[in-house]
Amino acid sequence: MDEIEHEKIELIMGLRKQGIRDKRVLSAVERVPREKFIAGTFRKQAYEDHALPIECGQTISQPYIVAYMTEQLQVGERMKVLEVGTGSGYQAAVLARLCRRVYTVERYRTLLNDALKRFEDLRLTNITARVGDGGKGWPEQAPFDRIIVTAAAPSVPQILVDQLKEGGLMVVPVAISGSRGEQKLVRIERTGEGVKREELLPVRFVPLVEGVAKES
Ligand code: SAH
């Protein structure tokens, strides 16, 4: 067995130990080569359970958080999922193994182009990705069964709640007001009457920034 396979098995065992139970989620994580989403010197840390830097000052999330958020999202095979914050494309690739189609939005063109190449190399044909302000969702494709936001919002974005189907779930990191950059992961269910809100874990994400990034 090569080194990467060995490290990957260790990572999956670690995720199970930390409480990830959903077999579909564990197998999706196992099937996505995280090293392909990381450039240069950091690549050798691909199977360590922490966040790593990517281009444009952003980060690829920690595998545990990707697995946890994916598990909390309860993604079904026939579902249409929106991701806000494509970044490296890793979370989108994990979701793509679990649902019918992933729509993902990123505000940096550079990151989006890199992610698109990875989706092509890995033949992930059920991901549609575009540059845009994901805080506005993807109105042309709404409503969604599931929405995952991978950057921290100041509060639960109502525009995104409005793009959820009834019975749909959204997982979103929200900044705790008055704190020094602390955030909590929130799960929203859109019901017939309004929304149900549940607080999950303390987390640390890069901020959700309005508008498309200007790049030189
Ligand atoms: N899901 C990513 C993690 C990305 S980090 C992965 O698996 O690698 C968060 C990403 O959200 C960053 O790339 C950042 O540029 C992006 N982002 C922040 N605000 C955004 C917005 N309003 N619209 C779209 N993307 C945004």
PDB file of C-alpha atoms and ligand atoms in Angstrom:
ATOM      1  CA  MET A   1       0.000   0.000   0.000  1.00  0.00           C
ATOM      2  CA  ASP A   2       1.393   3.422  -0.832  1.00  0.00           C
ATOM      3  CA  GLU A   3       1.907   6.227   1.652  1.00  0.00           C
ATOM      4  CA  ILE A   4      -1.152   8.226   0.559  1.00  0.00           C
ATOM      5  CA  GLU A   5      -3.506   5.257   0.921  1.00  0.00           C
ATOM      6  CA  HIS A   6      -2.153   4.642   4.390  1.00  0.00           C
ATOM      7  CA  GLU A   7      -2.597   8.282   5.435  1.00  0.00           C
ATOM      8  CA  LYS A   8      -6.104   8.289   3.997  1.00  0.00           C
ATOM      9  CA  ILE A   9      -7.142   5.252   6.065  1.00  0.00           C
ATOM     10  CA  GLU A  10      -5.760   6.941   9.180  1.00  0.00           C
ATOM     11  CA  LEU A  11      -7.776  10.051   8.389  1.00  0.00           C
ATOM     12  CA  ILE A  12     -11.014   8.098   7.901  1.00  0.00           C
ATOM     13  CA  MET A  13     -10.420   6.259  11.181  1.00  0.00           C
ATOM     14  CA  GLY A  14      -9.865   9.622  12.866  1.00  0.00           C
ATOM     15  CA  LEU A  15     -13.137  10.975  11.454  1.00  0.00           C
ATOM     16  CA  ARG A  16     -15.006   7.929  12.795  1.00  0.00           C
ATOM     17  CA  LYS A  17     -13.403   8.389  16.177  1.00  0.00           C
ATOM     18  CA  GLN A  18     -14.519  12.027  16.193  1.00  0.00           C
ATOM     19  CA  GLY A  19     -18.113  10.901  15.669  1.00  0.00           C
ATOM     20  CA  ILE A  20     -18.733  10.908  11.909  1.00  0.00           C
ATOM     21  CA  ARG A  21     -21.066   7.925  11.465  1.00  0.00           C
ATOM     22  CA  ASP A  22     -22.695   8.352   8.062  1.00  0.00           C
ATOM     23  CA  LYS A  23     -21.158   5.684   5.825  1.00  0.00           C
ATOM     24  CA  ARG A  24     -22.042   7.529   2.635  1.00  0.00           C
ATOM     25  CA  VAL A  25     -20.181  10.594   3.909  1.00  0.00           C
ATOM     26  CA  LEU A  26     -17.135   8.591   5.014  1.00  0.00           C
ATOM     27  CA  SER A  27     -16.971   6.831   1.682  1.00  0.00           C
ATOM     28  CA  ALA A  28     -17.322  10.120  -0.248  1.00  0.00           C
ATOM     29  CA  VAL A  29     -14.393  11.578   1.733  1.00  0.00           C
ATOM     30  CA  GLU A  30     -12.424   8.414   1.052  1.00  0.00           C
ATOM     31  CA  ARG A  31     -13.048   8.658  -2.680  1.00  0.00           C
ATOM     32  CA  VAL A  32     -11.952  12.275  -3.120  1.00  0.00           C
ATOM     33  CA  PRO A  33      -8.154  12.722  -3.403  1.00  0.00           C
ATOM     34  CA  ARG A  34      -7.597  15.770  -1.157  1.00  0.00           C
ATOM     35  CA  GLU A  35      -3.966  16.068  -2.324  1.00  0.00           C
ATOM     36  CA  LYS A  36      -5.257  17.147  -5.749  1.00  0.00           C
ATOM     37  CA  PHE A  37      -6.897  20.206  -4.170  1.00  0.00           C
ATOM     38  CA  ILE A  38      -3.730  21.511  -2.534  1.00  0.00           C
ATOM     39  CA  ALA A  39      -0.742  23.097  -4.251  1.00  0.00           C
ATOM     40  CA  GLY A  40       3.006  22.977  -3.632  1.00  0.00           C
ATOM     41  CA  THR A  41       4.599  22.484  -0.271  1.00  0.00           C
ATOM     42  CA  PHE A  42       1.369  21.965   1.636  1.00  0.00           C
ATOM     43  CA  ARG A  43       0.396  18.961  -0.443  1.00  0.00           C
ATOM     44  CA  LYS A  44       2.217  16.533   1.808  1.00  0.00           C
ATOM     45  CA  GLN A  45      -0.099  17.560   4.639  1.00  0.00           C
ATOM     46  CA  ALA A  46      -3.207  16.697   2.590  1.00  0.00           C
ATOM     47  CA  TYR A  47      -4.335  13.912   4.936  1.00  0.00           C
ATOM     48  CA  GLU A  48      -3.638  15.698   8.189  1.00  0.00           C
ATOM     49  CA  ASP A  49      -6.847  16.839   9.802  1.00  0.00           C
ATOM     50  CA  HIS A  50      -6.467  20.606   9.526  1.00  0.00           C
ATOM     51  CA  ALA A  51      -7.259  23.520   7.223  1.00  0.00           C
ATOM     52  CA  LEU A  52      -4.539  24.535   4.749  1.00  0.00           C
ATOM     53  CA  PRO A  53      -3.824  27.706   2.746  1.00  0.00           C
ATOM     54  CA  ILE A  54      -4.835  27.931  -0.928  1.00  0.00           C
ATOM     55  CA  GLU A  55      -4.471  30.796  -3.456  1.00  0.00           C
ATOM     56  CA  CYS A  56      -5.922  34.288  -2.877  1.00  0.00           C
ATOM     57  CA  GLY A  57      -5.390  34.125   0.901  1.00  0.00           C
ATOM     58  CA  GLN A  58      -8.182  31.569   1.354  1.00  0.00           C
ATOM     59  CA  THR A  59      -8.221  28.104   2.938  1.00  0.00           C
ATOM     60  CA  ILE A  60      -9.315  24.554   2.195  1.00  0.00           C
ATOM     61  CA  SER A  61     -11.379  23.434   5.196  1.00  0.00           C
ATOM     62  CA  GLN A  62     -10.292  20.823   7.709  1.00  0.00           C
ATOM     63  CA  PRO A  63     -11.455  17.311   6.657  1.00  0.00           C
ATOM     64  CA  TYR A  64     -13.374  16.850   9.920  1.00  0.00           C
ATOM     65  CA  ILE A  65     -15.359  20.040   9.302  1.00  0.00           C
ATOM     66  CA  VAL A  66     -16.071  19.028   5.683  1.00  0.00           C
ATOM     67  CA  ALA A  67     -17.286  15.610   6.873  1.00  0.00           C
ATOM     68  CA  TYR A  68     -19.277  17.098   9.762  1.00  0.00           C
ATOM     69  CA  MET A  69     -21.018  19.750   7.651  1.00  0.00           C
ATOM     70  CA  THR A  70     -21.764  17.192   4.947  1.00  0.00           C
ATOM     71  CA  GLU A  71     -23.229  14.788   7.510  1.00  0.00           C
ATOM     72  CA  GLN A  72     -25.372  17.543   9.060  1.00  0.00           C
ATOM     73  CA  LEU A  73     -26.665  18.446   5.600  1.00  0.00           C
ATOM     74  CA  GLN A  74     -28.231  14.963   5.112  1.00  0.00           C
ATOM     75  CA  VAL A  75     -27.657  14.981   1.376  1.00  0.00           C
ATOM     76  CA  GLY A  76     -29.737  12.533  -0.672  1.00  0.00           C
ATOM     77  CA  GLU A  77     -28.916  11.037  -4.083  1.00  0.00           C
ATOM     78  CA  ARG A  78     -31.528  12.978  -5.995  1.00  0.00           C
ATOM     79  CA  MET A  79     -30.824  16.364  -4.450  1.00  0.00           C
ATOM     80  CA  LYS A  80     -29.738  19.664  -5.920  1.00  0.00           C
ATOM     81  CA  VAL A  81     -27.210  21.385  -3.663  1.00  0.00           C
ATOM     82  CA  LEU A  82     -25.848  24.950  -3.636  1.00  0.00           C
ATOM     83  CA  GLU A  83     -22.409  25.680  -2.199  1.00  0.00           C
ATOM     84  CA  VAL A  84     -21.287  29.243  -1.477  1.00  0.00           C
ATOM     85  CA  GLY A  85     -17.468  29.543  -1.488  1.00  0.00           C
ATOM     86  CA  THR A  86     -15.944  27.018  -3.930  1.00  0.00           C
ATOM     87  CA  GLY A  87     -12.370  27.695  -2.758  1.00  0.00           C
ATOM     88  CA  SER A  88     -10.275  24.691  -3.778  1.00  0.00           C
ATOM     89  CA  GLY A  89     -13.367  22.753  -4.862  1.00  0.00           C
ATOM     90  CA  TYR A  90     -12.829  20.011  -2.278  1.00  0.00           C
ATOM     91  CA  GLN A  91     -16.154  20.338  -0.462  1.00  0.00           C
ATOM     92  CA  ALA A  92     -17.987  20.494  -3.816  1.00  0.00           C
ATOM     93  CA  ALA A  93     -16.217  17.282  -4.908  1.00  0.00           C
ATOM     94  CA  VAL A  94     -17.311  15.474  -1.727  1.00  0.00           C
ATOM     95  CA  LEU A  95     -20.916  16.672  -2.234  1.00  0.00           C
ATOM     96  CA  ALA A  96     -20.831  15.649  -5.902  1.00  0.00           C
ATOM     97  CA  ARG A  97     -20.365  12.028  -4.805  1.00  0.00           C
ATOM     98  CA  LEU A  98     -23.574  12.200  -2.779  1.00  0.00           C
ATOM     99  CA  CYS A  99     -26.158  14.106  -4.787  1.00  0.00           C
ATOM    100  CA  ARG A 100     -27.519  14.689  -8.268  1.00  0.00           C
ATOM    101  CA  ARG A 101     -25.985  18.114  -8.941  1.00  0.00           C
ATOM    102  CA  VAL A 102     -23.859  20.676  -7.124  1.00  0.00           C
ATOM    103  CA  TYR A 103     -23.976  24.387  -7.969  1.00  0.00           C
ATOM    104  CA  THR A 104     -21.017  26.234  -6.496  1.00  0.00           C
ATOM    105  CA  VAL A 105     -20.143  29.948  -6.500  1.00  0.00           C
ATOM    106  CA  GLU A 106     -16.765  31.594  -5.835  1.00  0.00           C
ATOM    107  CA  ARG A 107     -15.853  35.299  -5.841  1.00  0.00           C
ATOM    108  CA  TYR A 108     -12.235  34.757  -7.060  1.00  0.00           C
ATOM    109  CA  ARG A 109     -11.794  33.878 -10.747  1.00  0.00           C
ATOM    110  CA  THR A 110      -8.350  32.310 -10.039  1.00  0.00           C
ATOM    111  CA  LEU A 111      -9.780  29.901  -7.474  1.00  0.00           C
ATOM    112  CA  LEU A 112     -12.734  29.043  -9.670  1.00  0.00           C
ATOM    113  CA  ASN A 113     -10.497  28.243 -12.660  1.00  0.00           C
ATOM    114  CA  ASP A 114      -8.272  25.978 -10.556  1.00  0.00           C
ATOM    115  CA  ALA A 115     -11.328  24.210  -9.139  1.00  0.00           C
ATOM    116  CA  LEU A 116     -12.813  23.717 -12.627  1.00  0.00           C
ATOM    117  CA  LYS A 117      -9.593  21.998 -13.771  1.00  0.00           C
ATOM    118  CA  ARG A 118      -9.757  19.663 -10.793  1.00  0.00           C
ATOM    119  CA  PHE A 119     -13.413  18.768 -11.487  1.00  0.00           C
ATOM    120  CA  GLU A 120     -12.462  17.978 -15.068  1.00  0.00           C
ATOM    121  CA  ASP A 121      -9.424  15.853 -14.094  1.00  0.00           C
ATOM    122  CA  LEU A 122     -11.535  13.896 -11.626  1.00  0.00           C
ATOM    123  CA  ARG A 123     -14.429  13.643 -14.124  1.00  0.00           C
ATOM    124  CA  LEU A 124     -16.861  15.220 -11.700  1.00  0.00           C
ATOM    125  CA  THR A 125     -19.401  16.119 -14.357  1.00  0.00           C
ATOM    126  CA  ASN A 126     -22.271  16.919 -11.985  1.00  0.00           C
ATOM    127  CA  ILE A 127     -20.760  20.167 -10.676  1.00  0.00           C
ATOM    128  CA  THR A 128     -21.686  23.534 -12.190  1.00  0.00           C
ATOM    129  CA  ALA A 129     -19.460  26.365 -10.989  1.00  0.00           C
ATOM    130  CA  ARG A 130     -19.389  30.088 -11.597  1.00  0.00           C
ATOM    131  CA  VAL A 131     -17.811  33.317 -10.416  1.00  0.00           C
ATOM    132  CA  GLY A 132     -20.210  35.488  -8.475  1.00  0.00           C
ATOM    133  CA  ASP A 133     -21.345  36.795  -5.131  1.00  0.00           C
ATOM    134  CA  GLY A 134     -22.616  33.641  -3.475  1.00  0.00           C
ATOM    135  CA  GLY A 135     -24.321  35.724  -0.810  1.00  0.00           C
ATOM    136  CA  LYS A 136     -26.936  36.319  -3.491  1.00  0.00           C
ATOM    137  CA  GLY A 137     -27.289  32.586  -4.110  1.00  0.00           C
ATOM    138  CA  TRP A 138     -28.065  31.318  -7.598  1.00  0.00           C
ATOM    139  CA  PRO A 139     -31.590  32.577  -8.329  1.00  0.00           C
ATOM    140  CA  GLU A 140     -31.788  30.977 -11.823  1.00  0.00           C
ATOM    141  CA  GLN A 141     -31.295  27.522 -10.274  1.00  0.00           C
ATOM    142  CA  ALA A 142     -33.292  27.982  -7.062  1.00  0.00           C
ATOM    143  CA  PRO A 143     -34.918  26.417  -5.157  1.00  0.00           C
ATOM    144  CA  PHE A 144     -32.349  24.021  -3.684  1.00  0.00           C
ATOM    145  CA  ASP A 145     -32.793  20.956  -1.473  1.00  0.00           C
ATOM    146  CA  ARG A 146     -29.652  21.851   0.428  1.00  0.00           C
ATOM    147  CA  ILE A 147     -27.371  24.890   0.803  1.00  0.00           C
ATOM    148  CA  ILE A 148     -23.909  24.884   2.346  1.00  0.00           C
ATOM    149  CA  VAL A 149     -22.027  28.106   3.026  1.00  0.00           C
ATOM    150  CA  THR A 150     -18.278  27.679   3.583  1.00  0.00           C
ATOM    151  CA  ALA A 151     -17.447  31.275   4.590  1.00  0.00           C
ATOM    152  CA  ALA A 152     -18.675  33.013   7.742  1.00  0.00           C
ATOM    153  CA  ALA A 153     -21.712  35.284   7.362  1.00  0.00           C
ATOM    154  CA  PRO A 154     -22.543  38.134   9.786  1.00  0.00           C
ATOM    155  CA  SER A 155     -26.011  36.558  10.206  1.00  0.00           C
ATOM    156  CA  VAL A 156     -28.047  33.847   8.474  1.00  0.00           C
ATOM    157  CA  PRO A 157     -28.466  35.220   4.912  1.00  0.00           C
ATOM    158  CA  GLN A 158     -32.196  35.609   4.235  1.00  0.00           C
ATOM    159  CA  ILE A 159     -31.596  35.588   0.443  1.00  0.00           C
ATOM    160  CA  LEU A 160     -30.275  32.038   0.810  1.00  0.00           C
ATOM    161  CA  VAL A 161     -33.113  30.935   3.102  1.00  0.00           C
ATOM    162  CA  ASP A 162     -35.495  32.149   0.367  1.00  0.00           C
ATOM    163  CA  GLN A 163     -33.709  29.877  -2.143  1.00  0.00           C
ATOM    164  CA  LEU A 164     -34.307  26.742  -0.053  1.00  0.00           C
ATOM    165  CA  LYS A 165     -37.174  24.369  -0.795  1.00  0.00           C
ATOM    166  CA  GLU A 166     -39.701  23.783   1.947  1.00  0.00           C
ATOM    167  CA  GLY A 167     -38.184  21.059   4.132  1.00  0.00           C
ATOM    168  CA  GLY A 168     -34.741  22.062   2.840  1.00  0.00           C
ATOM    169  CA  LEU A 169     -31.657  22.397   5.049  1.00  0.00           C
ATOM    170  CA  MET A 170     -28.837  24.937   5.100  1.00  0.00           C
ATOM    171  CA  VAL A 171     -25.593  24.765   7.064  1.00  0.00           C
ATOM    172  CA  VAL A 172     -23.842  28.111   7.530  1.00  0.00           C
ATOM    173  CA  PRO A 173     -21.086  29.495   9.792  1.00  0.00           C
ATOM    174  CA  VAL A 174     -22.287  32.684  11.485  1.00  0.00           C
ATOM    175  CA  ALA A 175     -20.121  35.249  13.267  1.00  0.00           C
ATOM    176  CA  ILE A 176     -20.982  35.711  16.957  1.00  0.00           C
ATOM    177  CA  SER A 177     -21.690  39.407  17.340  1.00  0.00           C
ATOM    178  CA  GLY A 178     -19.498  41.250  19.796  1.00  0.00           C
ATOM    179  CA  SER A 179     -16.930  38.439  19.846  1.00  0.00           C
ATOM    180  CA  ARG A 180     -13.426  38.551  18.434  1.00  0.00           C
ATOM    181  CA  GLY A 181     -13.973  36.593  15.276  1.00  0.00           C
ATOM    182  CA  GLU A 182     -15.714  33.673  16.948  1.00  0.00           C
ATOM    183  CA  GLN A 183     -18.229  31.807  14.865  1.00  0.00           C
ATOM    184  CA  LYS A 184     -20.766  29.064  15.287  1.00  0.00           C
ATOM    185  CA  LEU A 185     -22.087  26.628  12.753  1.00  0.00           C
ATOM    186  CA  VAL A 186     -25.847  26.976  12.357  1.00  0.00           C
ATOM    187  CA  ARG A 187     -28.314  24.623  10.693  1.00  0.00           C
ATOM    188  CA  ILE A 188     -31.505  26.076   9.279  1.00  0.00           C
ATOM    189  CA  GLU A 189     -34.538  24.097   8.189  1.00  0.00           C
ATOM    190  CA  ARG A 190     -37.068  25.894   6.054  1.00  0.00           C
ATOM    191  CA  THR A 191     -40.524  24.790   7.184  1.00  0.00           C
ATOM    192  CA  GLY A 192     -44.041  25.719   6.088  1.00  0.00           C
ATOM    193  CA  GLU A 193     -44.262  28.274   8.879  1.00  0.00           C
ATOM    194  CA  GLY A 194     -40.777  29.795   8.745  1.00  0.00           C
ATOM    195  CA  VAL A 195     -37.408  28.438   9.823  1.00  0.00           C
ATOM    196  CA  LYS A 196     -36.087  26.152  12.536  1.00  0.00           C
ATOM    197  CA  ARG A 197     -32.629  27.081  13.757  1.00  0.00           C
ATOM    198  CA  GLU A 198     -30.158  24.810  15.473  1.00  0.00           C
ATOM    199  CA  GLU A 199     -26.673  25.710  16.707  1.00  0.00           C
ATOM    200  CA  LEU A 200     -24.048  23.049  16.102  1.00  0.00           C
ATOM    201  CA  LEU A 201     -20.304  23.669  16.678  1.00  0.00           C
ATOM    202  CA  PRO A 202     -17.886  26.545  17.189  1.00  0.00           C
ATOM    203  CA  VAL A 203     -15.959  26.950  13.915  1.00  0.00           C
ATOM    204  CA  ARG A 204     -13.437  29.204  12.187  1.00  0.00           C
ATOM    205  CA  PHE A 205     -13.948  30.162   8.545  1.00  0.00           C
ATOM    206  CA  VAL A 206     -12.728  32.996   6.339  1.00  0.00           C
ATOM    207  CA  PRO A 207     -15.400  35.702   6.085  1.00  0.00           C
ATOM    208  CA  LEU A 208     -18.141  35.848   3.482  1.00  0.00           C
ATOM    209  CA  VAL A 209     -17.292  38.989   1.510  1.00  0.00           C
ATOM    210  CA  GLU A 210     -19.777  40.895  -0.620  1.00  0.00           C
ATOM    211  CA  GLY A 211     -19.261  41.268  -4.365  1.00  0.00           C
ATOM    212  CA  VAL A 212     -16.904  39.621  -6.860  1.00  0.00           C
ATOM    213  CA  ALA A 213     -13.164  39.967  -6.085  1.00  0.00           C
ATOM    214  CA  LYS A 214     -11.034  42.384  -8.125  1.00  0.00           C
ATOM    215  CA  GLU A 215      -7.875  40.556  -9.130  1.00  0.00           C
ATOM    216  CA  SER A 216      -4.755  42.061 -10.636  1.00  0.00           C
TER     217      SER A 216
HETATM  218  N1  SAH B   1     -15.344  25.081   0.313  1.00  0.00           N
HETATM  219  C1  SAH B   1     -13.948  25.441   0.181  1.00  0.00           C
HETATM  220  C2  SAH B   1     -13.462  26.268   1.364  1.00  0.00           C
HETATM  221  C3  SAH B   1     -13.377  27.618   0.893  1.00  0.00           C
HETATM  222  S1  SAH B   1     -12.878  28.911   1.959  1.00  0.00           S
HETATM  223  C4  SAH B   1     -13.062  24.239  -0.037  1.00  0.00           C
HETATM  224  O1  SAH B   1     -13.553  23.115   0.065  1.00  0.00           O
HETATM  225  O2  SAH B   1     -11.885  24.430  -0.355  1.00  0.00           O
HETATM  226  C5  SAH B   1     -14.188  30.033   1.593  1.00  0.00           C
HETATM  227  C6  SAH B   1     -14.273  30.531   0.176  1.00  0.00           C
HETATM  228  O3  SAH B   1     -15.405  31.396   0.117  1.00  0.00           O
HETATM  229  C7  SAH B   1     -13.084  31.380  -0.276  1.00  0.00           C
HETATM  230  O4  SAH B   1     -12.546  30.839  -1.445  1.00  0.00           O
HETATM  231  C8  SAH B   1     -13.680  32.760  -0.515  1.00  0.00           C
HETATM  232  O5  SAH B   1     -13.093  33.460  -1.605  1.00  0.00           O
HETATM  233  C9  SAH B   1     -15.124  32.425  -0.805  1.00  0.00           C
HETATM  234  N2  SAH B   1     -16.076  33.500  -0.607  1.00  0.00           N
HETATM  235  C10 SAH B   1     -16.128  34.430   0.391  1.00  0.00           C
HETATM  236  N3  SAH B   1     -17.180  35.251   0.209  1.00  0.00           N
HETATM  237  C11 SAH B   1     -17.827  34.820  -0.920  1.00  0.00           C
HETATM  238  C12 SAH B   1     -18.978  35.266  -1.632  1.00  0.00           C
HETATM  239  N4  SAH B   1     -19.706  36.311  -1.235  1.00  0.00           N
HETATM  240  N5  SAH B   1     -19.337  34.595  -2.749  1.00  0.00           N
HETATM  241  C13 SAH B   1     -18.625  33.536  -3.191  1.00  0.00           C
HETATM  242  N6  SAH B   1     -17.521  33.072  -2.563  1.00  0.00           N
HETATM  243  C14 SAH B   1     -17.129  33.714  -1.438  1.00  0.00           C
END
